[in-house]
Amino acid sequence: KQIRKQQKGTWKVQASTMAKNTHNPIRKIVDGMKLTPNPEKAMIALSIGDPTVFKNLPPAVELEEALIETVKGGHHNGYAPSVGYESSRAAVASALTLPEAPLEAKDVILTSGCSGAIDLCISVLANPGQNLLIPRPGFSLYRTLADSLGIECKYYNLLPEQNWEADLKQMESQIDTETAAIVVNNPSNPCGSLFTKEHIKDICDVAFRHKVPIIADEIYAFQVFEGSVYHSFASQTTEVPILSTGGLAKKFVVPGFRLGWITIHDRNGAFEEEVRPGLISLSQRILGPNTIVQGALEKILTKVPQIYFDKIMAHLQANAEVCYKHLSAVPGLNPIKPSGAMYMMIGIDIEHFPGITDDMAFAEMMVTEQSVFCLPGKCFQYPNYFRVVLSVPEEQMVTACQRIKDFCKDHYKGPSENNSTPVK
Amino acid sequence: KQIRKQQKGTWKVQASTMAKNTHNPIRKIVDGMKLTPNPEKAMIALSIGDPTVFKNLPPAVELEEALIETVKGGHHNGYAPSVGYESSRAAVASALTLPEAPLEAKDVILTSGCSGAIDLCISVLANPGQNLLIPRPGFSLYRTLADSLGIECKYYNLLPEQNWEADLKQMESQIDTETAAIVVNNPSNPCGSLFTKEHIKDICDVAFRHKVPIIADEIYAFQVFEGSVYHSFASQTTEVPILSTGGLAKKFVVPGFRLGWITIHDRNGAFEEEVRPGLISLSQRILGPNTIVQGALEKILTKVPQIYFDKIMAHLQANAEVCYKHLSAVPGLNPIKPSGAMYMMIGIDIEHFPGITDDMAFAEMMVTEQSVFCLPGKCFQYPNYFRVVLSVPEEQMVTACQRIKDFCKDHYKGPSENNSTPVK
Ligand SMILES: Cc1ncc(COP(=O)(O)O)c(C=O)c1O
Ligand SMILES: Cc1ncc(COP(=O)(O)O)c(C=O)c1O
C-alpha cells in the first residue's frame, strides 16, 4: 500500500489511493468524446438512464401525495435507525416476500439508492485482494465500487445470441478461491434482457457448487414486457445465500429520491453470523436514506395502482418494438430484442463501416451528423455495440431510428462492393 | 491483509475486514448497559442527540412549504449530479461565503448527511496506515469511519478547565509524517463548547507548521448562545487548506433528511490537483443526497427567518443555564458551562461516590434509581463525565436536574466522613 508522505515544501495535499481508484467510466468516456450535434437537427439523447429526463413519465400522484402527507405529518424529521424505520423495512418485506423466498422486516436494509445497496453488499462480502464476478456487458458501478475498495473484478460473458444469458462454463472457469461473490443483474442494464427461471437455476447451481454467494441487482424487478415473467434469484434457490438489491429509482421513476434496499435471503444461516451484522455495522457509516421518503414508503409501495406501471411498461415495450423493427432492417446493425428494463443493445458490423474504427467513433459521428447520441458499448465493457434508452417519447424514438438508419445508409459498405442494396 | 477463503464444508459466509472493523461505540456501550428505569418515575432520556425526539422543536413552516412545493413542482425527481444540483450548491455557497473565506458553487459538495460529508473528507485525505488527529472527548463517528477504512486515530486532548480548548502542545506532539488531517469539531459534541478566534488561529498555526490539512466539522455552526460569536475555521486562516462539513440536521432540526455538505476552502491550490477531483470521484459511489431536499435547499437556507433559530438557541441556552445552576451546586458534580451546540458535559468526582466504579456504573444507577439516562463519558472516550442533551422541554430539564441532585445526595460521600453537609 502506497503511503502518502506530507510534502513539506509547496503545500500540495495528495488524495488517497481510494479516491484515485474511484472512477466513473461512463463519465470518463463521454467527457472524452467530441459531441458536437448537427446544428440542423435537434439533439436526441438516447444515452441517459434517467427515466425522468423527457418529462413523459411523471411519478404517480399517489407517490406525490404520500410524500406530502409525510412532510405535513411531521413525524419523520428525526433520525431513523441506520437500517431504516422498522415499518418501512416491513413495507419492503411485504411487497417482495414470496412463499419460496420469505422476507421479514429484519431482512431488509434501507440504503441511499440502489447504488448504496450495492456498495454495502460488495463492502460486506469482499476484502481487498479478493475478486467479484461481474457481467460483461454490464452496469459500470460494480467495477467502480470494486476498484474503489481494492477488490478485483473478473468478467463473465453474456451471450447476445442467447438473449444475453450468461456463458455458464466461462463463468464457472472464472471462479477461484478468492471469489467473494457473483454479481448478477436481472433484468439487465444495458441489455434489457430477462433471465428465464431455468437460467437463474443454472447460475445458482454454479454458485452452489463453489459456495459463492450471489449479489442480485434487481433494481429493474418486475419491469418486464407483456408475455414475459420476472423471477427473482432468491425464488429459484433454497441453497444459495443471496443479497438482492433494489429501490424506487426505476419502477417509480424517482431516481433522485435515493431510496434503495437490500433484501437478505439467508440460507441455512450462511449469512447469520457475520454478513447480517456486518451489513448493520456498515449502514451506520452514513445513517441510511432520507426519512421523508422512508415515511412515505409503505404508501408508495401499496397505493400506486398497477395501471401506473402497466402504462410505463407498455410505453417501453412500444419503443422497443419500434426500435427493433426499424433497426433490424438496417444493414450493418444487429439489435438484440429486449424483454424488460429500459434499454436495448445494438450490435454494429463495424467492418462494414469503413472509416469508422469502433463503437466510440460510430457514436461520435452519429452525434455530428444526425444529432443522435447513444452510449457506445465500451461504457459497458462491450465494444462494437451501442445502447439505446427506451424511455424517450415515441415520436423521438421514431425520429431517432430514422436518423440512425440514414446514418448507416451513408456509411455502410456491404460485403460485396457491387451489392448496391445490401441484404442482411 | 487477512484474505477470506471460501469454506467448502458448511456454508458460512464471512464478512469483510471492513465490516468487522466498523463499530458504533455508542450503540455498543449502550446495548451493554443495564437500563431498567425506576417504575415509579417516568423515564427522561437526556441521551439522544436528535433534537426532534421531544417534539418541542418542530421544523420551520418555511422549510415544510419549500419541501411541499418541490414535491409538487415535479422537477426534482431525476438524478442530480453526484455532487448536487449546481443551484443547490450555489445556495450553500452563498449562505456560507465570507469575504475572508469565499465560496462558490464549485466549492460545495452535497452529501448524504454530515456523516456522509465526514466520510468523504476522511476517505479523500487518508490512506490505510495513515493517521488522523481527533478530539477527546469527541464525536464517535470520526473513529468509526477511520477504523472502517483502516486509518489510525490519534487523540488530542480538550481541556475542561479551559472551556474545552485543545491542548496545543499535546496536539502538536501527536503529529507525525503519517498524519493525514486534523479533525476539529466546533461547536462541539459532546462539550457544547465554542472556540475563540484566537484558539482557532492557534490550531491553524499547528496545522500550518506541519502542513497538515484540517477537517472542520462545523455541523453546529452558528448554534451559539447569546453573547458568544461563532467563527468558522476557514475564516481564521489564509494558509491552511480546510474541508468544512455541515448540513441541515441540527440547525434546521431535520437530521432524518440526510442533507449534508462539504465546503472546500482551498489555499494556494493545495487541494486543486488531487483533493477536489478526488472528492468528486468519491461522490459518484452513491450519487449524492435526496433531490427533493436539494430542490428545496435554496428556499430552506434563505426563507427560514432568524427568529426560528433564535428561539431554538434561547431554549437551549435556558436549559443550559438551568442545568448548570442546579448541577454546579451538587457536591460531586462539575458541570462545564457550554456556549453552543446542544450538549453539556458534567464531571463526576467518582472517588466520592463509593460503590460507583465509573461513569458507566453512574449512568446505569441513575437510570435504575431516578429514570434519568445520560450518556457516560466513555461514549466520547472521556471517562468520569456524563453528557446531557439540552434540547429537552424545560420542565423535563428541571425534573431531571432535581433527580440527578437526589441521586448524588444519596451516594455522595464528602472528603471527610464527619462533614455532613459537604461543601464543594
Ligand atoms: C443495473 C443498475 N443497478 C443500480 C442502479 C443504481 O440505482 P440507484 O439510482 O437507485 O442508485 C442502476 C441505475 O442506472 C442500474 O442500472
Ligand atoms: C459533531 C457531529 N458531526 C456530525 C454529525 C452527523 O450529522 P448528520 O446527522 O448530518 O450525519 C453529528 C450528529 O450528531 C455530530 O454531533
mmCIF file of C-alpha atoms in Angstrom, chain B residues 67-343:
data_model
loop_
_atom_site.group_PDB
_atom_site.id
_atom_site.type_symbol
_atom_site.label_atom_id
_atom_site.label_comp_id
_atom_site.label_asym_id
_atom_site.label_seq_id
_atom_site.Cartn_x
_atom_site.Cartn_y
_atom_site.Cartn_z
ATOM 1 C CA LEU B 67 -40.358 20.750 0.503
ATOM 2 C CA ILE B 68 -44.007 20.500 -0.490
ATOM 3 C CA GLU B 69 -43.504 22.980 -3.321
ATOM 4 C CA THR B 70 -40.578 20.962 -4.567
ATOM 5 C CA VAL B 71 -42.559 17.736 -4.494
ATOM 6 C CA LYS B 72 -45.463 19.384 -6.321
ATOM 7 C CA GLY B 73 -43.171 21.085 -8.823
ATOM 8 C CA GLY B 74 -42.110 17.698 -10.127
ATOM 9 C CA HIS B 75 -38.739 18.919 -11.351
ATOM 10 C CA HIS B 76 -36.575 17.203 -8.784
ATOM 11 C CA ASN B 77 -37.282 13.506 -9.181
ATOM 12 C CA GLY B 78 -34.428 12.671 -11.532
ATOM 13 C CA TYR B 79 -30.745 12.134 -10.917
ATOM 14 C CA ALA B 80 -28.839 15.201 -9.823
ATOM 15 C CA PRO B 81 -25.110 15.408 -10.471
ATOM 16 C CA SER B 82 -23.428 13.275 -7.813
ATOM 17 C CA VAL B 83 -22.072 16.415 -6.114
ATOM 18 C CA GLY B 84 -25.536 18.010 -6.115
ATOM 19 C CA TYR B 85 -27.507 20.397 -8.317
ATOM 20 C CA GLU B 86 -25.477 23.437 -9.292
ATOM 21 C CA SER B 87 -28.215 25.721 -7.900
ATOM 22 C CA SER B 88 -28.312 23.867 -4.564
ATOM 23 C CA ARG B 89 -24.544 24.032 -4.257
ATOM 24 C CA ALA B 90 -24.723 27.732 -5.058
ATOM 25 C CA ALA B 91 -27.319 28.163 -2.311
ATOM 26 C CA VAL B 92 -24.964 26.644 0.279
ATOM 27 C CA ALA B 93 -22.090 28.722 -1.040
ATOM 28 C CA SER B 94 -23.998 31.967 -0.721
ATOM 29 C CA ALA B 95 -25.271 31.043 2.747
ATOM 30 C CA LEU B 96 -21.727 30.446 3.998
ATOM 31 C CA THR B 97 -19.439 32.629 1.911
ATOM 32 C CA LEU B 98 -17.374 35.245 3.705
ATOM 33 C CA PRO B 99 -15.030 37.875 2.331
ATOM 34 C CA GLU B 100 -12.192 36.167 4.171
ATOM 35 C CA ALA B 101 -13.256 32.654 3.110
ATOM 36 C CA PRO B 102 -15.135 32.989 -0.162
ATOM 37 C CA LEU B 103 -17.201 30.115 -1.532
ATOM 38 C CA GLU B 104 -18.705 29.424 -4.924
ATOM 39 C CA ALA B 105 -20.946 26.596 -6.076
ATOM 40 C CA LYS B 106 -17.914 24.635 -7.236
ATOM 41 C CA ASP B 107 -16.571 24.603 -3.669
ATOM 42 C CA VAL B 108 -19.622 22.810 -2.321
ATOM 43 C CA ILE B 109 -20.316 19.093 -2.433
ATOM 44 C CA LEU B 110 -23.700 17.921 -1.216
ATOM 45 C CA THR B 111 -23.663 14.667 0.714
ATOM 46 C CA SER B 112 -25.830 12.172 2.488
ATOM 47 C CA GLY B 113 -25.845 13.970 5.823
ATOM 48 C CA CYS B 114 -22.880 15.469 7.593
ATOM 49 C CA SER B 115 -21.883 11.857 8.257
ATOM 50 C CA GLY B 116 -21.566 11.365 4.506
ATOM 51 C CA ALA B 117 -19.515 14.556 4.320
ATOM 52 C CA ILE B 118 -17.125 13.391 7.036
ATOM 53 C CA ASP B 119 -16.857 10.015 5.313
ATOM 54 C CA LEU B 120 -15.814 11.654 2.046
ATOM 55 C CA CYS B 121 -13.349 14.005 3.768
ATOM 56 C CA ILE B 122 -11.609 11.215 5.639
ATOM 57 C CA SER B 123 -11.711 8.943 2.588
ATOM 58 C CA VAL B 124 -10.153 11.525 0.304
ATOM 59 C CA LEU B 125 -7.362 12.594 2.650
ATOM 60 C CA ALA B 126 -6.163 9.454 4.384
ATOM 61 C CA ASN B 127 -4.836 6.108 3.281
ATOM 62 C CA PRO B 128 -4.951 2.937 5.373
ATOM 63 C CA GLY B 129 -1.980 3.071 7.690
ATOM 64 C CA GLN B 130 -2.001 6.825 7.958
ATOM 65 C CA ASN B 131 -3.479 8.605 10.942
ATOM 66 C CA LEU B 132 -5.982 11.276 11.843
ATOM 67 C CA LEU B 133 -5.865 13.538 14.865
ATOM 68 C CA ILE B 134 -9.263 13.593 16.532
ATOM 69 C CA PRO B 135 -10.535 15.338 19.666
ATOM 70 C CA ARG B 136 -11.008 13.673 23.048
ATOM 71 C CA PRO B 137 -13.737 13.947 24.196
ATOM 72 C CA GLY B 138 -15.250 13.802 20.752
ATOM 73 C CA PHE B 139 -17.989 12.609 18.465
ATOM 74 C CA SER B 140 -17.567 8.882 17.899
ATOM 75 C CA LEU B 141 -18.175 8.838 14.137
ATOM 76 C CA TYR B 142 -14.635 10.026 13.326
ATOM 77 C CA ARG B 143 -13.199 6.908 14.893
ATOM 78 C CA THR B 144 -15.927 4.676 13.434
ATOM 79 C CA LEU B 145 -15.150 5.822 9.904
ATOM 80 C CA ALA B 146 -11.387 5.741 10.386
ATOM 81 C CA ASP B 147 -11.471 2.208 11.836
ATOM 82 C CA SER B 148 -13.699 1.133 8.977
ATOM 83 C CA LEU B 149 -11.149 2.407 6.461
ATOM 84 C CA GLY B 150 -8.082 1.086 8.288
ATOM 85 C CA ILE B 151 -6.924 4.569 9.269
ATOM 86 C CA GLU B 152 -5.393 5.066 12.694
ATOM 87 C CA CYS B 153 -6.744 7.626 15.162
ATOM 88 C CA LYS B 154 -4.581 9.646 17.495
ATOM 89 C CA TYR B 155 -6.257 11.766 20.115
ATOM 90 C CA TYR B 156 -5.627 15.328 21.118
ATOM 91 C CA ASN B 157 -7.000 16.410 24.443
ATOM 92 C CA LEU B 158 -9.633 19.029 25.052
ATOM 93 C CA LEU B 159 -9.163 20.720 28.418
ATOM 94 C CA PRO B 160 -12.286 21.068 30.577
ATOM 95 C CA GLU B 161 -10.621 23.665 32.749
ATOM 96 C CA GLN B 162 -10.010 25.823 29.664
ATOM 97 C CA ASN B 163 -13.514 25.669 28.249
ATOM 98 C CA TRP B 164 -12.553 22.581 26.294
ATOM 99 C CA GLU B 165 -9.825 24.250 24.296
ATOM 100 C CA ALA B 166 -7.373 21.867 22.695
ATOM 101 C CA ASP B 167 -4.105 21.151 24.458
ATOM 102 C CA LEU B 168 -1.997 22.622 21.668
ATOM 103 C CA LYS B 169 1.336 21.220 22.812
ATOM 104 C CA GLN B 170 -0.053 17.748 23.188
ATOM 105 C CA MET B 171 -1.864 18.079 19.859
ATOM 106 C CA GLU B 172 1.356 19.055 18.148
ATOM 107 C CA SER B 173 3.210 16.174 19.761
ATOM 108 C CA GLN B 174 0.765 13.733 18.179
ATOM 109 C CA ILE B 175 1.506 14.831 14.621
ATOM 110 C CA ASP B 176 3.873 12.651 12.642
ATOM 111 C CA THR B 177 4.726 12.179 8.967
ATOM 112 C CA GLU B 178 1.722 9.911 8.534
ATOM 113 C CA THR B 179 -0.802 12.384 9.875
ATOM 114 C CA ALA B 180 -3.281 12.972 7.069
ATOM 115 C CA ALA B 181 -5.543 15.529 8.748
ATOM 116 C CA ILE B 182 -6.542 17.174 11.998
ATOM 117 C CA VAL B 183 -10.251 16.813 12.702
ATOM 118 C CA VAL B 184 -11.782 19.636 14.720
ATOM 119 C CA ASN B 185 -15.376 19.976 15.823
ATOM 120 C CA ASN B 186 -16.615 23.438 16.690
ATOM 121 C CA PRO B 187 -19.085 23.987 18.334
ATOM 122 C CA SER B 188 -18.503 20.625 19.932
ATOM 123 C CA ASN B 189 -20.443 17.474 20.509
ATOM 124 C CA PRO B 190 -20.266 16.397 23.359
ATOM 125 C CA CYS B 191 -18.860 19.517 25.036
ATOM 126 C CA GLY B 192 -21.152 22.304 23.827
ATOM 127 C CA SER B 193 -18.003 24.379 23.731
ATOM 128 C CA LEU B 194 -17.055 27.103 21.294
ATOM 129 C CA PHE B 195 -13.525 28.032 20.281
ATOM 130 C CA THR B 196 -12.430 31.653 20.338
ATOM 131 C CA LYS B 197 -10.972 33.272 17.241
ATOM 132 C CA GLU B 198 -7.581 33.151 18.866
ATOM 133 C CA HIS B 199 -7.769 29.479 19.668
ATOM 134 C CA ILE B 200 -8.823 28.690 16.109
ATOM 135 C CA LYS B 201 -5.818 30.650 14.869
ATOM 136 C CA ASP B 202 -3.578 28.718 17.237
ATOM 137 C CA ILE B 203 -4.825 25.384 15.929
ATOM 138 C CA CYS B 204 -4.388 26.594 12.361
ATOM 139 C CA ASP B 205 -0.807 27.531 13.231
ATOM 140 C CA VAL B 206 -0.125 23.996 14.382
ATOM 141 C CA ALA B 207 -1.617 22.648 11.145
ATOM 142 C CA PHE B 208 0.387 25.123 9.108
ATOM 143 C CA ARG B 209 3.703 24.313 10.745
ATOM 144 C CA HIS B 210 3.244 20.650 9.901
ATOM 145 C CA LYS B 211 1.434 21.114 6.579
ATOM 146 C CA VAL B 212 -1.489 19.034 7.732
ATOM 147 C CA PRO B 213 -4.913 19.962 6.324
ATOM 148 C CA ILE B 214 -7.891 20.442 8.640
ATOM 149 C CA ILE B 215 -11.258 18.726 8.530
ATOM 150 C CA ALA B 216 -13.537 21.147 10.380
ATOM 151 C CA ASP B 217 -16.793 19.515 11.431
ATOM 152 C CA GLU B 218 -18.977 22.586 11.725
ATOM 153 C CA ILE B 219 -22.375 20.903 11.813
ATOM 154 C CA TYR B 220 -23.268 23.146 14.793
ATOM 155 C CA ALA B 221 -22.117 26.318 13.017
ATOM 156 C CA PHE B 222 -23.902 29.442 14.285
ATOM 157 C CA GLN B 223 -25.620 27.476 17.040
ATOM 158 C CA VAL B 224 -24.180 29.546 19.865
ATOM 159 C CA PHE B 225 -25.638 31.180 22.929
ATOM 160 C CA GLU B 226 -26.255 34.888 23.332
ATOM 161 C CA GLY B 227 -23.063 36.731 23.969
ATOM 162 C CA SER B 228 -20.932 34.261 22.016
ATOM 163 C CA VAL B 229 -19.781 34.662 18.439
ATOM 164 C CA TYR B 230 -19.161 31.756 16.108
ATOM 165 C CA HIS B 231 -16.119 31.809 13.850
ATOM 166 C CA SER B 232 -15.524 29.190 11.203
ATOM 167 C CA PHE B 233 -12.068 27.680 10.903
ATOM 168 C CA ALA B 234 -11.783 28.829 7.302
ATOM 169 C CA SER B 235 -12.335 32.441 8.344
ATOM 170 C CA GLN B 236 -9.249 32.383 10.559
ATOM 171 C CA THR B 237 -6.540 31.222 8.190
ATOM 172 C CA THR B 238 -5.332 32.158 4.760
ATOM 173 C CA GLU B 239 -2.780 29.372 4.675
ATOM 174 C CA VAL B 240 -4.315 26.128 5.842
ATOM 175 C CA PRO B 241 -6.490 24.211 3.362
ATOM 176 C CA ILE B 242 -9.715 23.221 5.058
ATOM 177 C CA LEU B 243 -12.552 20.863 4.318
ATOM 178 C CA SER B 244 -15.503 22.002 6.384
ATOM 179 C CA THR B 245 -18.538 19.797 6.918
ATOM 180 C CA GLY B 246 -22.066 20.862 7.752
ATOM 181 C CA GLY B 247 -25.686 20.214 6.999
ATOM 182 C CA LEU B 248 -29.311 20.807 7.828
ATOM 183 C CA ALA B 249 -29.532 18.232 10.618
ATOM 184 C CA LYS B 250 -29.126 20.300 13.757
ATOM 185 C CA LYS B 251 -29.753 23.913 12.881
ATOM 186 C CA PHE B 252 -32.948 23.115 10.978
ATOM 187 C CA VAL B 253 -33.895 20.210 13.274
ATOM 188 C CA VAL B 254 -34.253 17.691 10.445
ATOM 189 C CA PRO B 255 -31.498 15.097 10.897
ATOM 190 C CA GLY B 256 -33.560 12.495 9.037
ATOM 191 C CA PHE B 257 -33.340 14.439 5.803
ATOM 192 C CA ARG B 258 -29.706 13.366 5.357
ATOM 193 C CA LEU B 259 -28.651 16.593 3.711
ATOM 194 C CA GLY B 260 -25.069 17.499 4.438
ATOM 195 C CA TRP B 261 -22.270 19.262 2.660
ATOM 196 C CA ILE B 262 -18.573 19.765 2.336
ATOM 197 C CA THR B 263 -17.250 23.240 1.689
ATOM 198 C CA ILE B 264 -13.802 23.231 0.143
ATOM 199 C CA HIS B 265 -11.565 26.028 1.346
ATOM 200 C CA ASP B 266 -8.545 25.669 -0.811
ATOM 201 C CA ARG B 267 -5.403 27.704 -0.165
ATOM 202 C CA ASN B 268 -2.853 28.361 -2.874
ATOM 203 C CA GLY B 269 -4.116 25.387 -4.811
ATOM 204 C CA ALA B 270 -3.199 22.796 -2.180
ATOM 205 C CA PHE B 271 -6.455 20.905 -2.834
ATOM 206 C CA GLU B 272 -6.692 21.715 -6.538
ATOM 207 C CA GLU B 273 -4.889 18.872 -8.238
ATOM 208 C CA GLU B 274 -5.935 15.879 -6.209
ATOM 209 C CA VAL B 275 -8.348 16.531 -3.366
ATOM 210 C CA ARG B 276 -11.029 18.399 -5.270
ATOM 211 C CA PRO B 277 -11.201 15.827 -8.095
ATOM 212 C CA GLY B 278 -10.908 13.076 -5.500
ATOM 213 C CA LEU B 279 -13.990 14.326 -3.683
ATOM 214 C CA ILE B 280 -15.914 14.460 -6.947
ATOM 215 C CA SER B 281 -14.853 10.899 -7.770
ATOM 216 C CA LEU B 282 -15.836 9.612 -4.354
ATOM 217 C CA SER B 283 -19.224 11.320 -4.570
ATOM 218 C CA GLN B 284 -20.020 9.082 -7.542
ATOM 219 C CA ARG B 285 -20.082 5.956 -5.403
ATOM 220 C CA ILE B 286 -23.598 6.581 -4.112
ATOM 221 C CA LEU B 287 -24.698 9.609 -6.149
ATOM 222 C CA GLY B 288 -25.441 12.303 -3.596
ATOM 223 C CA PRO B 289 -28.378 13.134 -1.327
ATOM 224 C CA ASN B 290 -32.143 13.158 -1.908
ATOM 225 C CA THR B 291 -33.121 15.535 -4.700
ATOM 226 C CA ILE B 292 -36.345 16.796 -3.114
ATOM 227 C CA VAL B 293 -34.375 18.239 -0.226
ATOM 228 C CA GLN B 294 -31.784 19.519 -2.699
ATOM 229 C CA GLY B 295 -34.520 21.186 -4.713
ATOM 230 C CA ALA B 296 -35.875 22.873 -1.580
ATOM 231 C CA LEU B 297 -32.437 23.829 -0.283
ATOM 232 C CA GLU B 298 -32.235 27.379 -1.545
ATOM 233 C CA LYS B 299 -35.612 28.219 -0.019
ATOM 234 C CA ILE B 300 -34.714 26.447 3.210
ATOM 235 C CA LEU B 301 -31.487 28.408 3.510
ATOM 236 C CA THR B 302 -32.972 31.781 2.663
ATOM 237 C CA LYS B 303 -36.599 31.761 3.787
ATOM 238 C CA VAL B 304 -36.468 30.408 7.329
ATOM 239 C CA PRO B 305 -36.427 33.580 9.456
ATOM 240 C CA GLN B 306 -33.742 34.283 12.040
ATOM 241 C CA ILE B 307 -36.382 34.227 14.791
ATOM 242 C CA TYR B 308 -36.789 30.486 14.245
ATOM 243 C CA PHE B 309 -33.130 29.887 15.121
ATOM 244 C CA ASP B 310 -33.132 32.463 17.896
ATOM 245 C CA LYS B 311 -35.986 30.686 19.648
ATOM 246 C CA ILE B 312 -34.219 27.349 19.484
ATOM 247 C CA MET B 313 -30.988 28.817 20.782
ATOM 248 C CA ALA B 314 -32.837 30.643 23.559
ATOM 249 C CA HIS B 315 -34.394 27.350 24.573
ATOM 250 C CA LEU B 316 -31.067 25.533 24.570
ATOM 251 C CA GLN B 317 -29.437 28.351 26.491
ATOM 252 C CA ALA B 318 -32.208 28.439 29.097
ATOM 253 C CA ASN B 319 -31.805 24.704 29.621
ATOM 254 C CA ALA B 320 -28.037 25.082 29.793
ATOM 255 C CA GLU B 321 -28.424 27.724 32.483
ATOM 256 C CA VAL B 322 -30.947 25.722 34.493
ATOM 257 C CA CYS B 323 -28.792 22.641 34.275
ATOM 258 C CA TYR B 324 -25.574 24.461 35.089
ATOM 259 C CA LYS B 325 -27.103 26.325 38.028
ATOM 260 C CA HIS B 326 -28.631 23.206 39.552
ATOM 261 C CA LEU B 327 -25.743 20.850 38.998
ATOM 262 C CA SER B 328 -22.900 23.165 39.921
ATOM 263 C CA ALA B 329 -24.441 23.278 43.391
ATOM 264 C CA VAL B 330 -24.365 19.491 43.653
ATOM 265 C CA PRO B 331 -21.439 18.067 45.607
ATOM 266 C CA GLY B 332 -19.548 15.581 43.458
ATOM 267 C CA LEU B 333 -20.508 17.092 40.111
ATOM 268 C CA ASN B 334 -18.555 19.542 37.981
ATOM 269 C CA PRO B 335 -20.583 20.803 35.038
ATOM 270 C CA ILE B 336 -18.640 22.670 32.366
ATOM 271 C CA LYS B 337 -20.619 25.636 31.119
ATOM 272 C CA PRO B 338 -21.422 25.319 27.403
ATOM 273 C CA SER B 339 -21.564 28.113 24.840
ATOM 274 C CA GLY B 340 -23.368 26.414 21.993
ATOM 275 C CA ALA B 341 -24.481 23.250 20.241
ATOM 276 C CA MET B 342 -26.947 21.262 22.351
ATOM 277 C CA TYR B 343 -24.904 19.479 24.962
#
